[in-house]
Coordinates of C-alpha atoms in Angstrom, one line a residue:
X1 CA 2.7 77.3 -42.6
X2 CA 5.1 77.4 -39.8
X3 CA 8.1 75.5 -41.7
X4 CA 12.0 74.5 -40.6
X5 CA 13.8 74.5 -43.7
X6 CA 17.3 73.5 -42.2
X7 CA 18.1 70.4 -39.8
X8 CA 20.7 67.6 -39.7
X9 CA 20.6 64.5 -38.5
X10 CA 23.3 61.4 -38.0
X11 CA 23.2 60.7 -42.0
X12 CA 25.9 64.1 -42.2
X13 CA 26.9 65.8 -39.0
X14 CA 23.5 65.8 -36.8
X15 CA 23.2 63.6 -33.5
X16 CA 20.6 62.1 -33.7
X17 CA 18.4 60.1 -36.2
X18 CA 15.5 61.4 -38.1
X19 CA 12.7 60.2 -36.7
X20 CA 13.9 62.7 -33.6
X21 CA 13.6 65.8 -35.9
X22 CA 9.7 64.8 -36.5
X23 CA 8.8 64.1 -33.1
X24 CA 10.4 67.5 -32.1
X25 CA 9.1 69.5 -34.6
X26 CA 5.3 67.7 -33.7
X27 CA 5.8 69.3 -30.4
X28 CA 6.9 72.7 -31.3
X29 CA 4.0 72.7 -33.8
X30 CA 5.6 72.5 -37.1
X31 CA 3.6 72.6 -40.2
X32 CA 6.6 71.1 -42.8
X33 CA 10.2 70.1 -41.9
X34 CA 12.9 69.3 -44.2
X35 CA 16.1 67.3 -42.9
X36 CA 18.7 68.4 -44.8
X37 CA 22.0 67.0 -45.0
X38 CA 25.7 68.2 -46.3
X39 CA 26.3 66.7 -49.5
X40 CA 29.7 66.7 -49.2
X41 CA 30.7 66.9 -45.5
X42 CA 29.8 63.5 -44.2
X43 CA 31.9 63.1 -40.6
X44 CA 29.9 59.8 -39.9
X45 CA 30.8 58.1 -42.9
X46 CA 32.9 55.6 -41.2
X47 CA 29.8 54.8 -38.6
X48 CA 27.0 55.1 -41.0
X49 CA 28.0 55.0 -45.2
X50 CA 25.1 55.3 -46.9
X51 CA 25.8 55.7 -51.0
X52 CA 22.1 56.6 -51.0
X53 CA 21.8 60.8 -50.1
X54 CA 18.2 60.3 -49.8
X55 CA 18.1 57.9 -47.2
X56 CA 18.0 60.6 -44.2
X57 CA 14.7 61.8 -46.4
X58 CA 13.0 58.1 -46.5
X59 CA 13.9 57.9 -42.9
X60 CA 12.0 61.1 -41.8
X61 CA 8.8 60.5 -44.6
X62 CA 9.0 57.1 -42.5
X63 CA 8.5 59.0 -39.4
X64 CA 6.2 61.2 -40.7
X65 CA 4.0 58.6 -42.8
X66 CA 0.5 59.0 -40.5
X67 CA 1.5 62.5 -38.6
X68 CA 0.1 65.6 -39.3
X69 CA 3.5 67.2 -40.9
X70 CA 4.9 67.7 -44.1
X71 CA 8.0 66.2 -44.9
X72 CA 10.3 68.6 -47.4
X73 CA 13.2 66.8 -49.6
X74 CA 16.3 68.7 -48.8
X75 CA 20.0 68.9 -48.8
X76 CA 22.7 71.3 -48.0
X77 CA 25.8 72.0 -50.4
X78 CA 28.5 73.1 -48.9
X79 CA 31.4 74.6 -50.2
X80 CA 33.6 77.3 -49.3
X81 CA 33.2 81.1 -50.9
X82 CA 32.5 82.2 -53.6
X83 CA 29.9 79.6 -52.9
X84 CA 29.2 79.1 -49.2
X85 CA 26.8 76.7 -48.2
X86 CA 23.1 76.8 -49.7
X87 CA 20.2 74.5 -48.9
X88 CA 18.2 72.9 -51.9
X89 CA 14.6 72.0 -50.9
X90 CA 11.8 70.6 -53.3
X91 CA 14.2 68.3 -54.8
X92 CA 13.5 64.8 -56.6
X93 CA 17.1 63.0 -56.0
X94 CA 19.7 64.3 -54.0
X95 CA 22.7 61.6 -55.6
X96 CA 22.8 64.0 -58.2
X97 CA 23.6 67.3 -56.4
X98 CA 26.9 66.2 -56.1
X99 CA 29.7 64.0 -58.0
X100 CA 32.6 62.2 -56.4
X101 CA 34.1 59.7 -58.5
X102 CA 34.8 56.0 -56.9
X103 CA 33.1 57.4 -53.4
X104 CA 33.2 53.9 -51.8
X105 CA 36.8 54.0 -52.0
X106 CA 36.7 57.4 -49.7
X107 CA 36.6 56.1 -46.3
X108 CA 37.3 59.2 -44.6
X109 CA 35.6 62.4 -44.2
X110 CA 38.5 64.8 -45.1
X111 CA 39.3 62.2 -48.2
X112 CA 35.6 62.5 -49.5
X113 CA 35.3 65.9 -49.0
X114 CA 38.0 66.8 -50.8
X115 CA 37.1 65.0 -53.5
X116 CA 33.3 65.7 -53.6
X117 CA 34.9 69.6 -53.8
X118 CA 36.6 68.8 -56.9
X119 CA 33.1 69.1 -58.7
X120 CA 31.7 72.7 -59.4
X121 CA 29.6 74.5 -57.7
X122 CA 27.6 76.3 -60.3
X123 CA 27.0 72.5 -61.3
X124 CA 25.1 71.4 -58.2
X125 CA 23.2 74.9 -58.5
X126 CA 22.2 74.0 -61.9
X127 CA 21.6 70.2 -61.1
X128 CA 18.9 71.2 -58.4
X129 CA 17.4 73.9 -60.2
X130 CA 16.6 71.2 -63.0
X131 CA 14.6 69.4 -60.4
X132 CA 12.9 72.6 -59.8
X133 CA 14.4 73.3 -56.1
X134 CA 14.1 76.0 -54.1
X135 CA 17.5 77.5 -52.7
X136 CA 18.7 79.4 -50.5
X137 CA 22.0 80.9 -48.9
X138 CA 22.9 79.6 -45.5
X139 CA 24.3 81.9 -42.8
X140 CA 25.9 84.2 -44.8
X141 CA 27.6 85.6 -42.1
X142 CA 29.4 83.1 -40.8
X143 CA 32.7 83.9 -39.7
X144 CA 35.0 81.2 -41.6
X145 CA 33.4 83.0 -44.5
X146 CA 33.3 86.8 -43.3
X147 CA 35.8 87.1 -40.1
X148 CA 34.2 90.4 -39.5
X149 CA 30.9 89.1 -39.6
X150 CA 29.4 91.0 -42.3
X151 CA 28.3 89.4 -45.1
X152 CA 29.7 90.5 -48.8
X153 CA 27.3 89.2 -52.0
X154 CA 29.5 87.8 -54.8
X155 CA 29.3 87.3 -58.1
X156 CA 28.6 83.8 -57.9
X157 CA 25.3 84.5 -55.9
X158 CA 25.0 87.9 -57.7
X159 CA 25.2 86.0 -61.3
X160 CA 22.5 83.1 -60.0
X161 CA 20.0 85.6 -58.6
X162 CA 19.9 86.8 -62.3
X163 CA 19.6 83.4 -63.6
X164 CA 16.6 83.5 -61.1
X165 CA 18.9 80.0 -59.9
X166 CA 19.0 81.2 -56.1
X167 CA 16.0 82.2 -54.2
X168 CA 16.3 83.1 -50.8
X169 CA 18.8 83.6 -47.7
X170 CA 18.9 83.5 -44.0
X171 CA 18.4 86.0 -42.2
X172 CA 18.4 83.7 -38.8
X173 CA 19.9 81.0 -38.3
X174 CA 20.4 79.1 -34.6
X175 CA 20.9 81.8 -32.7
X176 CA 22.0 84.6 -34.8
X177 CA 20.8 87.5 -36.5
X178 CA 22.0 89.1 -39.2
X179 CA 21.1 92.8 -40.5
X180 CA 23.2 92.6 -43.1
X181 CA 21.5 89.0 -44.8
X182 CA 18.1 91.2 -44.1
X183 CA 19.0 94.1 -46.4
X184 CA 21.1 91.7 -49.0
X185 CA 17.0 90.1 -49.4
X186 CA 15.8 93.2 -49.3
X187 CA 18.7 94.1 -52.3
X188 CA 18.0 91.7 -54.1
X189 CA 14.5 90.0 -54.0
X190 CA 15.3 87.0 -51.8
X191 CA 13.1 85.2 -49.6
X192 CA 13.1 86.1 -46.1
X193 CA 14.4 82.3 -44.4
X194 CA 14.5 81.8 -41.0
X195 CA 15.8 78.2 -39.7
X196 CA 17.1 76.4 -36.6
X197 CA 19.7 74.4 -38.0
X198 CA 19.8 71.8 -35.2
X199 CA 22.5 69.6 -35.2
X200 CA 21.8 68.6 -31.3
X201 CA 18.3 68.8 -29.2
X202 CA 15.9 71.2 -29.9
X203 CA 15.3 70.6 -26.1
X204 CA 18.8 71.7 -25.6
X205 CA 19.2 74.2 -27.6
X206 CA 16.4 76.4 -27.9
X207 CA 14.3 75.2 -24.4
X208 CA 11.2 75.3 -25.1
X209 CA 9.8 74.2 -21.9
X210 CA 11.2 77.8 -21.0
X211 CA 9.5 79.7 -23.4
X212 CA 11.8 79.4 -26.1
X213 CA 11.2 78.7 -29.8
X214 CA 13.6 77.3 -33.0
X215 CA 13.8 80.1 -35.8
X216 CA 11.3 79.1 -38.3
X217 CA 10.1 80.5 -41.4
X218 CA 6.3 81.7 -41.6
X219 CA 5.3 80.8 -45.3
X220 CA 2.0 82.1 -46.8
X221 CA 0.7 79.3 -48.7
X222 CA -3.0 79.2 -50.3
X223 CA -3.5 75.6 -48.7
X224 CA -1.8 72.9 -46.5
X225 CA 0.4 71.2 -49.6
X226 CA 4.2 71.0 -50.0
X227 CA 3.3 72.2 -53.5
X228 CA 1.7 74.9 -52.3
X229 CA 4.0 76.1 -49.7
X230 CA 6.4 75.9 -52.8
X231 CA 5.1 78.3 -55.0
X232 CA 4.5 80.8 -52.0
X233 CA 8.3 80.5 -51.4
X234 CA 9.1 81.3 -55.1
X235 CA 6.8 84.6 -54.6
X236 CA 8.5 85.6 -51.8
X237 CA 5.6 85.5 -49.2
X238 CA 7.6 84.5 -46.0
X239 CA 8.2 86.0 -42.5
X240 CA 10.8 85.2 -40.4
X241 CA 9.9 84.1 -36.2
X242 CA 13.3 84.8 -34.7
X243 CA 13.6 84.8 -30.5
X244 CA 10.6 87.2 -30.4
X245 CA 11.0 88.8 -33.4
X246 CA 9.2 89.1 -36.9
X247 CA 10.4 90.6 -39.7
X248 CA 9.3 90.3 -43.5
X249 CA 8.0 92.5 -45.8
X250 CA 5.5 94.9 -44.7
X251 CA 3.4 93.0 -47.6
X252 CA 3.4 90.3 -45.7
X253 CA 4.1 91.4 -42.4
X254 CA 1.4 93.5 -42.1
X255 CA -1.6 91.0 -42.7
X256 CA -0.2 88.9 -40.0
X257 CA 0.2 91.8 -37.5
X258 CA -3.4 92.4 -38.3
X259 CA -4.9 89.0 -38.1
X260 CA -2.9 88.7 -34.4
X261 CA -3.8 92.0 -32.6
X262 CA -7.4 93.6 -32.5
X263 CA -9.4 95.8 -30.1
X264 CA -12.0 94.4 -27.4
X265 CA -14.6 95.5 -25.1
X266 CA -14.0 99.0 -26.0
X267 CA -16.1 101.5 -23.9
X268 CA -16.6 104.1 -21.3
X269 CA -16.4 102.9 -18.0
X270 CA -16.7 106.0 -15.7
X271 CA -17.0 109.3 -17.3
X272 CA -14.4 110.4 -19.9
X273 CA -11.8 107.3 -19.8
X274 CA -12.1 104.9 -22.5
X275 CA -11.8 101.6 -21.6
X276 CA -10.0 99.4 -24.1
X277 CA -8.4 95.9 -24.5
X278 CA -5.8 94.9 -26.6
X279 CA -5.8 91.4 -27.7
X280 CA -3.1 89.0 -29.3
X281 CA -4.0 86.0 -30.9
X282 CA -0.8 84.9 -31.9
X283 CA 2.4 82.9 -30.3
X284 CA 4.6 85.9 -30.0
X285 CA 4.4 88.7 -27.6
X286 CA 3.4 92.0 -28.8
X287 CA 5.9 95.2 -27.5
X288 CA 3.8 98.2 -28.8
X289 CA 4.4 101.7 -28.5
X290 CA 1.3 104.3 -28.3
X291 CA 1.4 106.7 -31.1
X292 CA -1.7 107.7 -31.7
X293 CA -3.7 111.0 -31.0
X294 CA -5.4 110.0 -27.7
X295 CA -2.4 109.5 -24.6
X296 CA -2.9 106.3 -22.2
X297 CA -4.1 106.8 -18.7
X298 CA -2.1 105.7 -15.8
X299 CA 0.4 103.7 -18.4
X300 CA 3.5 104.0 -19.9
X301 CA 3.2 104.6 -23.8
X302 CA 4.7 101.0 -24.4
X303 CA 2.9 98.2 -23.5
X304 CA 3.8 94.4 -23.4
X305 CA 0.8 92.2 -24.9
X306 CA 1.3 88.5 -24.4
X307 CA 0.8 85.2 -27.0
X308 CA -2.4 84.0 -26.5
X309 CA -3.6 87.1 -24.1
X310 CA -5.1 90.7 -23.4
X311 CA -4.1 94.0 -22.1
X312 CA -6.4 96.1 -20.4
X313 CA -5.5 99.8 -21.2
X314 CA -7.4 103.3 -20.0
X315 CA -7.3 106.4 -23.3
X316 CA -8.0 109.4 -22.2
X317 CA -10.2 110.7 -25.4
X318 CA -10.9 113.8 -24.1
X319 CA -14.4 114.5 -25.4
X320 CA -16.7 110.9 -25.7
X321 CA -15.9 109.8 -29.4
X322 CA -18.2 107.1 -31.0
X323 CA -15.3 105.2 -32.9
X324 CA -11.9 105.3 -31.7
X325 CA -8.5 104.6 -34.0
X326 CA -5.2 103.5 -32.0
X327 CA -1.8 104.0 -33.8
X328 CA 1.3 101.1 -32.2
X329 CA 4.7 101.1 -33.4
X330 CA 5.7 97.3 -32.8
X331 CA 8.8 97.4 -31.7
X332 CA 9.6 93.8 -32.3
X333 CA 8.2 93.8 -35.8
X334 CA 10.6 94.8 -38.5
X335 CA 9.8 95.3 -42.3
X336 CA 13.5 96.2 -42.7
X337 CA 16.9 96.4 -40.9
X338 CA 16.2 98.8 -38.0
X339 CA 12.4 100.1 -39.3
X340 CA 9.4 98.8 -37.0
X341 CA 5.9 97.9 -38.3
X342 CA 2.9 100.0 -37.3
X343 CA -0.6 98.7 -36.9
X344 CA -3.3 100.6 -36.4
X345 CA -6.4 99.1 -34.2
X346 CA -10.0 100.5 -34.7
X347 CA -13.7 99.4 -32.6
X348 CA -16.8 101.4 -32.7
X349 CA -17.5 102.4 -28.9
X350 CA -19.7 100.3 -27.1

């Protein structure tokens, strides 16, 4: 399930209106989308009130109603450290993840969010917990947070993982990367969660019609259900599609490497040389990096194996071999911080 678990629209500091986010993510392919808006940073509220928080979700289930994507109820709580932001998704009413007390007197966006901070955080963790959310710590790196860019757990998140009351983290968000969010999953048994986080235009920001993709989240669910894509987010079973990276655990990482990449029309050709042909499946491209016995023939040990294509390579086996095993370091597959996936590829000889 290829899933967006973080977008905004106009109902908290997005640009444009929900039904936008579905047609967009109908074009890039999206399995599930959830729209989900601050809670208590509402810069709009002057333009568009709305004492409802779950209108932004009726307007995008609208949208969605007879198209072939799942709609995910979401919202994003945002408060400065210890707490940071964190997305809820899977959630039955998001009026009760926060509390501001005579709201439709607020009329501004600084005056609201001020008060809407005056409620705990730990209380808007535990209020979408009892509606059996999913959450998840938003770009942990960000630099009004960390100034130096790396991300430092606290106790507050440290305290909630134990309560088993936060779930995952980003390790991509827009257009960053970080390391550091990797390993903190790694740490401490987070989901992997990989998100675009468009405020603007997909269009714009990621151009697709040149190639380019939204981070999204890869979620290994038994079927085609939000409740299903659920529970495989509560095990863990996600990898991250980042620019044209993957990285997840090799648990999961590995069956998907294997179900994009296999070996095709392997034989000898003219005398000694075997003829092979790599073949990717997938929507990424494949950078692979010979490692196995047998050196390539008139090729560089890395090859470049495109979405949706083939690569014709030569092996020189030396003696004829009636099976043949090839070893590739992916170089843009990572099962942690700086450590590549390997695959290895195996035909009988034709």
């Amino acid at each position: 399930m290829v899933f967006d678990p973080h977008t905004h629209s106009v109902f908290s500091d997005g640009h444009v209106w929900p039904k936008i986010r579905v047609g967009e993510a109908l074009r890039d392919g999206l399995d599930a989308l959830a729209v989900t808006e601050h809670l208590e940073y509402q810069p709009h509220i002057e333009d568009i009130p709305h004492p409802d928080r779950n209108r932004s979700f009726i307007e995008t289930a609208e949208a969605a109603k007879y198209k072939d994507l799942l709609v995910v109820a979401g919202a994003e709580i945002t408060r400065d450290l210890p707490a940071g932001h964190m997305n809820a998704i899977f959630i039955d009413d998001a009026n009760k993840l926060y509390s501001v007390p005579d709201a439709e007197s607020l009329k501004t966006t600084n005056a609201f969010r001020a008060a809407a901070n005056e409620w705990p955080s730990q209380s808007a963790v535990e209020a979408a917990n009892e509606q059996g959310a999913f959450l998840f710590w938003n770009h942990s790196w960000w630099s009004r947070d960390f100034p130096n860019g790396i991300p430092v757990i606290t106790d507050f998140h440290i305290n909630n993982i134990r309560e088993g009351l936060l779930h995952g983290i980003e390790i991509a968000n827009g257009k960053n990367y970080s390391e550091d969010a990797f390993q903190i999953a790694l740490d401490y048994d987070l989901a992997l969660i990989g998100v675009s986080d468009v405020h603007d235009l997909i269009d714009w920001d990621y151009e697709p019609h040149n190639g380019g993709h939204r981070p999204v989240t890869l979620v290994f669910s038994e079927d085609r259900t939000v409740e299903s894509m659920r529970e495989a987010l509560f095990d863990r079973r996600t990898v991250v599609w980042f620019k044209n990276w993957l990285m997840g655990r090799e648990r999961d990482l590995q069956p998907l490497l294997e179900a994009s990449l296999s070996l095709e029309d392997v034989g000898y050709r003219d005398g000694a040389i075997l003829s092979v042909t790599v073949t990717n499946e997938s929507d990424a491209d494949f950078h692979l990096r010979n490692l196995s016995a047998y050196d390539l023939h008139q090729h560089a040990a890395t090859i470049v194996v495109p979405q949706h294509s083939s690569e014709s390579l030569l092996v020189r086996t030396g003696d004829m071999v009636e099976s043949v095993s090839l070893e590739f370091e992916v170089l843009n597959a990572f099962v942690a911080p700086n450590e590549t996936a390997r695959i290895t590829l195996s035909s009988e000889v034709e």
